PDB file of C-alpha atoms in Angstrom:
ATOM      1  CA  UNK A1060      27.424  -8.290  47.399  1.00 82.00           C
ATOM      2  CA  UNK A1061      29.664  -9.155  50.275  1.00 88.00           C
ATOM      3  CA  UNK A1062      27.927 -11.514  52.751  1.00 89.00           C
ATOM      4  CA  UNK A1063      28.618  -9.176  55.690  1.00 91.00           C
ATOM      5  CA  UNK A1064      27.025  -6.204  53.869  1.00 92.00           C
ATOM      6  CA  UNK A1065      24.095  -8.357  52.833  1.00 93.00           C
ATOM      7  CA  UNK A1066      23.495  -9.380  56.449  1.00 94.00           C
ATOM      8  CA  UNK A1067      23.721  -5.728  57.632  1.00 95.00           C
ATOM      9  CA  UNK A1068      21.295  -4.659  54.915  1.00 95.00           C
ATOM     10  CA  UNK A1069      18.802  -7.298  56.059  1.00 95.00           C
ATOM     11  CA  UNK A1070      19.133  -6.094  59.665  1.00 96.00           C
ATOM     12  CA  UNK A1071      18.571  -2.453  58.667  1.00 97.00           C
ATOM     13  CA  UNK A1072      15.558  -3.376  56.529  1.00 97.00           C
ATOM     14  CA  UNK A1073      14.122  -5.465  59.357  1.00 96.00           C
ATOM     15  CA  UNK A1074      14.497  -2.540  61.798  1.00 97.00           C
ATOM     16  CA  UNK A1075      12.920  -0.023  59.391  1.00 97.00           C
ATOM     17  CA  UNK A1076       9.981  -2.274  58.505  1.00 97.00           C
ATOM     18  CA  UNK A1077       9.475  -3.372  62.121  1.00 97.00           C
ATOM     19  CA  UNK A1078       9.496   0.162  63.533  1.00 97.00           C
ATOM     20  CA  UNK A1079       7.145   1.351  60.768  1.00 97.00           C
ATOM     21  CA  UNK A1080       4.741  -1.450  61.613  1.00 97.00           C
ATOM     22  CA  UNK A1081       4.862  -0.605  65.329  1.00 97.00           C
ATOM     23  CA  UNK A1082       4.228   3.103  64.675  1.00 96.00           C
ATOM     24  CA  UNK A1083       1.370   2.266  62.326  1.00 95.00           C
ATOM     25  CA  UNK A1084      -0.247  -0.045  64.868  1.00 93.00           C
ATOM     26  CA  UNK A1085       0.110   2.579  67.612  1.00 91.00           C
ATOM     27  CA  UNK A1086      -1.537   5.249  65.478  1.00 88.00           C
ATOM     28  CA  UNK A1087      -4.310   2.842  64.535  1.00 88.00           C
ATOM     29  CA  UNK A1088      -4.944   1.993  68.193  1.00 86.00           C
ATOM     30  CA  UNK A1089      -4.946   5.668  69.245  1.00 83.00           C
ATOM     31  CA  UNK A1090      -7.222   6.963  66.507  1.00 79.00           C
ATOM     32  CA  UNK A1091     -10.305   6.845  68.761  1.00 73.00           C
ATOM     33  CA  UNK A1092      -8.452   8.375  71.693  1.00 76.00           C
ATOM     34  CA  UNK A1093      -7.234  11.436  69.852  1.00 79.00           C
ATOM     35  CA  UNK A1094      -9.626  14.339  70.227  1.00 79.00           C
ATOM     36  CA  UNK A1095      -8.479  17.530  68.611  1.00 86.00           C
ATOM     37  CA  UNK A1096      -9.246  21.070  69.665  1.00 90.00           C
ATOM     38  CA  UNK A1097     -11.402  23.244  67.402  1.00 91.00           C
ATOM     39  CA  UNK A1098     -12.443  26.871  67.875  1.00 90.00           C
ATOM     40  CA  UNK A1099     -16.155  27.618  67.334  1.00 90.00           C
ATOM     41  CA  UNK A1100     -15.539  29.277  63.958  1.00 89.00           C
ATOM     42  CA  UNK A1101     -13.877  26.112  62.590  1.00 89.00           C
ATOM     43  CA  UNK A1102     -16.735  23.971  63.852  1.00 91.00           C
ATOM     44  CA  UNK A1103     -19.398  26.213  62.349  1.00 90.00           C
ATOM     45  CA  UNK A1104     -17.475  26.224  59.053  1.00 90.00           C
ATOM     46  CA  UNK A1105     -17.678  22.434  58.981  1.00 89.00           C
ATOM     47  CA  UNK A1106     -14.013  21.666  59.631  1.00 89.00           C
ATOM     48  CA  UNK A1107     -14.727  19.491  62.675  1.00 88.00           C
ATOM     49  CA  UNK A1108     -15.863  15.890  62.251  1.00 88.00           C
ATOM     50  CA  UNK A1109     -19.391  14.904  63.224  1.00 91.00           C
ATOM     51  CA  UNK A1110     -20.041  12.166  65.792  1.00 90.00           C
ATOM     52  CA  UNK A1111     -16.411  12.044  66.959  1.00 89.00           C
ATOM     53  CA  UNK A1112     -15.155  13.298  70.277  1.00 90.00           C
ATOM     54  CA  UNK A1113     -13.558  16.725  69.936  1.00 92.00           C
ATOM     55  CA  UNK A1114     -12.615  19.613  72.169  1.00 92.00           C
ATOM     56  CA  UNK A1115     -13.961  23.091  71.642  1.00 92.00           C
ATOM     57  CA  UNK A1116     -13.076  26.236  73.474  1.00 89.00           C
ATOM     58  CA  UNK A1117     -14.161  29.808  73.676  1.00 89.00           C
ATOM     59  CA  UNK A1118     -15.906  32.357  75.833  1.00 89.00           C
ATOM     60  CA  UNK A1119     -19.404  31.755  77.129  1.00 90.00           C
ATOM     61  CA  UNK A1120     -21.758  34.224  75.438  1.00 90.00           C
ATOM     62  CA  UNK A1121     -23.381  36.328  78.183  1.00 90.00           C
ATOM     63  CA  UNK A1122     -27.070  35.545  78.587  1.00 89.00           C
ATOM     64  CA  UNK A1123     -26.921  32.356  76.531  1.00 90.00           C
ATOM     65  CA  UNK A1124     -27.082  29.904  79.447  1.00 90.00           C
ATOM     66  CA  UNK A1125     -30.505  28.237  79.503  1.00 92.00           C
ATOM     67  CA  UNK A1126     -31.170  25.605  82.141  1.00 91.00           C
ATOM     68  CA  UNK A1127     -33.762  22.883  81.704  1.00 91.00           C
ATOM     69  CA  UNK A1128     -36.779  23.082  83.951  1.00 90.00           C
ATOM     70  CA  UNK A1129     -36.023  19.616  85.252  1.00 89.00           C
ATOM     71  CA  UNK A1130     -32.729  17.876  85.717  1.00 88.00           C
ATOM     72  CA  UNK A1131     -29.213  19.151  85.228  1.00 89.00           C
ATOM     73  CA  UNK A1132     -29.446  19.801  81.514  1.00 92.00           C
ATOM     74  CA  UNK A1133     -28.473  23.149  80.076  1.00 93.00           C
ATOM     75  CA  UNK A1134     -27.663  24.831  76.827  1.00 94.00           C
ATOM     76  CA  UNK A1135     -25.220  27.653  76.278  1.00 94.00           C
ATOM     77  CA  UNK A1136     -23.159  29.153  73.518  1.00 93.00           C
ATOM     78  CA  UNK A1137     -19.448  29.694  73.230  1.00 92.00           C
ATOM     79  CA  UNK A1138     -17.719  32.050  70.845  1.00 89.00           C
ATOM     80  CA  UNK A1139     -14.281  32.914  69.616  1.00 86.00           C
ATOM     81  CA  UNK A1140     -15.431  36.319  68.398  1.00 84.00           C
ATOM     82  CA  UNK A1141     -16.061  35.073  64.862  1.00 85.00           C
ATOM     83  CA  UNK A1142     -18.760  32.446  65.393  1.00 88.00           C
ATOM     84  CA  UNK A1143     -20.997  31.039  68.083  1.00 91.00           C
ATOM     85  CA  UNK A1144     -21.404  27.366  68.838  1.00 93.00           C
ATOM     86  CA  UNK A1145     -24.329  25.903  70.755  1.00 94.00           C
ATOM     87  CA  UNK A1146     -23.348  23.457  73.483  1.00 95.00           C
ATOM     88  CA  UNK A1147     -25.682  21.060  75.254  1.00 96.00           C
ATOM     89  CA  UNK A1148     -24.544  19.617  78.586  1.00 95.00           C
ATOM     90  CA  UNK A1149     -26.163  17.396  81.197  1.00 94.00           C
ATOM     91  CA  UNK A1150     -24.280  17.627  84.449  1.00 91.00           C
ATOM     92  CA  UNK A1151     -22.859  19.887  87.101  1.00 91.00           C
ATOM     93  CA  UNK A1152     -20.880  22.862  85.845  1.00 89.00           C
ATOM     94  CA  UNK A1153     -17.573  23.845  87.440  1.00 88.00           C
ATOM     95  CA  UNK A1154     -17.615  26.678  89.980  1.00 85.00           C
ATOM     96  CA  UNK A1155     -15.699  29.040  87.699  1.00 83.00           C
ATOM     97  CA  UNK A1156     -18.141  28.603  84.828  1.00 87.00           C
ATOM     98  CA  UNK A1157     -20.192  31.728  84.125  1.00 85.00           C
ATOM     99  CA  UNK A1158     -21.140  34.180  81.399  1.00 85.00           C
ATOM    100  CA  UNK A1159     -18.202  35.827  79.689  1.00 85.00           C
ATOM    101  CA  UNK A1160     -15.682  33.308  81.024  1.00 86.00           C
ATOM    102  CA  UNK A1161     -13.471  31.033  78.987  1.00 87.00           C
ATOM    103  CA  UNK A1162     -14.337  27.366  78.828  1.00 90.00           C
ATOM    104  CA  UNK A1163     -13.247  24.158  77.133  1.00 91.00           C
ATOM    105  CA  UNK A1164     -15.791  21.443  76.397  1.00 93.00           C
ATOM    106  CA  UNK A1165     -15.396  17.831  75.287  1.00 93.00           C
ATOM    107  CA  UNK A1166     -18.133  16.199  73.289  1.00 94.00           C
ATOM    108  CA  UNK A1167     -19.498  15.163  69.952  1.00 93.00           C
ATOM    109  CA  UNK A1168     -21.133  17.255  67.279  1.00 93.00           C
ATOM    110  CA  UNK A1169     -24.566  16.125  66.230  1.00 92.00           C
ATOM    111  CA  UNK A1170     -26.113  16.603  62.789  1.00 91.00           C
ATOM    112  CA  UNK A1171     -27.337  20.116  63.726  1.00 90.00           C
ATOM    113  CA  UNK A1172     -23.825  21.282  64.778  1.00 90.00           C
ATOM    114  CA  UNK A1173     -24.773  21.268  68.438  1.00 93.00           C
ATOM    115  CA  UNK A1174     -21.939  20.024  70.590  1.00 94.00           C
ATOM    116  CA  UNK A1175     -23.277  17.382  72.976  1.00 95.00           C
ATOM    117  CA  UNK A1176     -20.776  17.936  75.764  1.00 95.00           C
ATOM    118  CA  UNK A1177     -19.655  15.190  78.078  1.00 95.00           C
ATOM    119  CA  UNK A1178     -17.272  17.397  80.069  1.00 94.00           C
ATOM    120  CA  UNK A1179     -17.062  21.136  80.675  1.00 93.00           C
ATOM    121  CA  UNK A1180     -13.913  22.761  81.991  1.00 92.00           C
ATOM    122  CA  UNK A1181     -13.620  26.351  83.123  1.00 86.00           C
ATOM    123  CA  UNK A1182     -10.398  28.032  82.100  1.00 76.00           C
ATOM    124  CA  UNK A1183      -8.558  30.520  84.245  1.00 71.00           C
ATOM    125  CA  UNK A1184      -5.333  32.408  83.911  1.00 67.00           C
ATOM    126  CA  UNK A1185      -2.180  31.960  85.935  1.00 65.00           C
ATOM    127  CA  UNK A1186      -3.306  34.632  88.434  1.00 66.00           C
ATOM    128  CA  UNK A1187      -6.280  32.607  89.625  1.00 64.00           C
ATOM    129  CA  UNK A1188      -6.477  31.793  93.303  1.00 63.00           C
ATOM    130  CA  UNK A1189      -9.266  29.619  94.702  1.00 62.00           C
ATOM    131  CA  UNK A1190     -11.791  31.562  96.784  1.00 64.00           C
ATOM    132  CA  UNK A1191     -10.871  29.693  99.949  1.00 62.00           C
ATOM    133  CA  UNK A1192      -7.213  30.666  99.572  1.00 62.00           C
ATOM    134  CA  UNK A1193      -8.079  34.232  98.553  1.00 63.00           C
ATOM    135  CA  UNK A1194     -10.183  34.695 101.677  1.00 65.00           C
ATOM    136  CA  UNK A1195      -7.252  33.634 103.793  1.00 59.00           C
ATOM    137  CA  UNK A1196      -4.819  35.924 102.004  1.00 57.00           C
ATOM    138  CA  UNK A1197      -6.947  39.072 102.467  1.00 56.00           C
ATOM    139  CA  UNK A1198      -4.851  41.151 100.089  1.00 52.00           C
ATOM    140  CA  UNK A1199      -5.524  43.117  96.929  1.00 49.00           C
ATOM    141  CA  UNK A1200      -8.782  41.871  95.264  1.00 49.00           C
ATOM    142  CA  UNK A1201      -7.117  41.558  91.885  1.00 49.00           C
ATOM    143  CA  UNK A1202      -4.342  39.441  93.337  1.00 46.00           C
ATOM    144  CA  UNK A1203      -6.952  37.212  94.991  1.00 44.00           C
ATOM    145  CA  UNK A1204      -8.263  36.017  91.691  1.00 46.00           C
ATOM    146  CA  UNK A1205     -11.460  38.049  91.603  1.00 48.00           C
ATOM    147  CA  UNK A1206     -10.626  38.835  87.993  1.00 51.00           C
ATOM    148  CA  UNK A1207      -9.600  35.264  87.396  1.00 50.00           C
ATOM    149  CA  UNK A1208     -10.280  35.322  83.703  1.00 54.00           C
ATOM    150  CA  UNK A1209      -9.132  38.157  81.536  1.00 60.00           C
ATOM    151  CA  UNK A1210      -8.897  36.357  78.221  1.00 65.00           C
ATOM    152  CA  UNK A1211     -12.582  37.025  77.457  1.00 73.00           C
ATOM    153  CA  UNK A1212     -12.391  40.667  78.461  1.00 70.00           C
ATOM    154  CA  UNK A1213     -12.888  42.993  75.549  1.00 70.00           C
ATOM    155  CA  UNK A1214     -14.417  40.328  73.331  1.00 71.00           C
ATOM    156  CA  UNK A1215     -17.234  41.824  71.288  1.00 67.00           C
ATOM    157  CA  UNK A1216     -19.954  39.205  71.425  1.00 67.00           C
ATOM    158  CA  UNK A1217     -22.175  41.005  68.943  1.00 61.00           C
ATOM    159  CA  UNK A1218     -19.656  40.766  66.097  1.00 52.00           C
ATOM    160  CA  UNK A1219     -20.071  37.056  65.625  1.00 53.00           C
ATOM    161  CA  UNK A1220     -20.754  36.376  61.998  1.00 49.00           C
ATOM    162  CA  UNK A1221     -21.911  32.785  62.183  1.00 51.00           C
ATOM    163  CA  UNK A1222     -24.153  31.018  64.593  1.00 52.00           C
ATOM    164  CA  UNK A1223     -24.505  27.268  64.679  1.00 51.00           C
ATOM    165  CA  UNK A1224     -27.525  26.148  62.760  1.00 47.00           C
ATOM    166  CA  UNK A1225     -29.901  25.406  65.585  1.00 48.00           C
ATOM    167  CA  UNK A1226     -30.432  27.243  68.808  1.00 46.00           C
ATOM    168  CA  UNK A1227     -32.220  25.157  71.349  1.00 47.00           C
ATOM    169  CA  UNK A1228     -35.145  27.045  72.771  1.00 43.00           C
ATOM    170  CA  UNK A1229     -35.698  27.047  76.482  1.00 42.00           C
ATOM    171  CA  UNK A1230     -37.932  24.254  77.613  1.00 39.00           C
TER     172      UNK A1230
END
């Protein structure tokens, strides 16, 4: 092989091996930071990993919110229309959180498929306007964000086929 080609081949091999090593190290370092999104039906079917931080999203099942007698703890269920997932959260809920509204929660699944949430986010559509701004606008109620979440409208909560294994009874 010509010495110039041999030197170019070594350079190309060095670049390929070096970039592969860098990508591999980056993925290894980020493996604990990556939390994937799972719908409740996937979690109930066992597709989500236990004891790893994941995101779950769905609509809050009306009437499922149970607050602890003491403290900020609460339990509620979210559904995607196919399954219900029990979520346990200790903290202050966002203002937009309520029954029948969409939510995204971060947390870890325990052995009973109860998501121990560390963060709860309330979802809203692009038409949402904060109440303070809506009061100042004084226009059409729908334009003010009164119906801030329409993604859960029409969801039949009674059709859920699967419920996570344990429902936490009210204290």
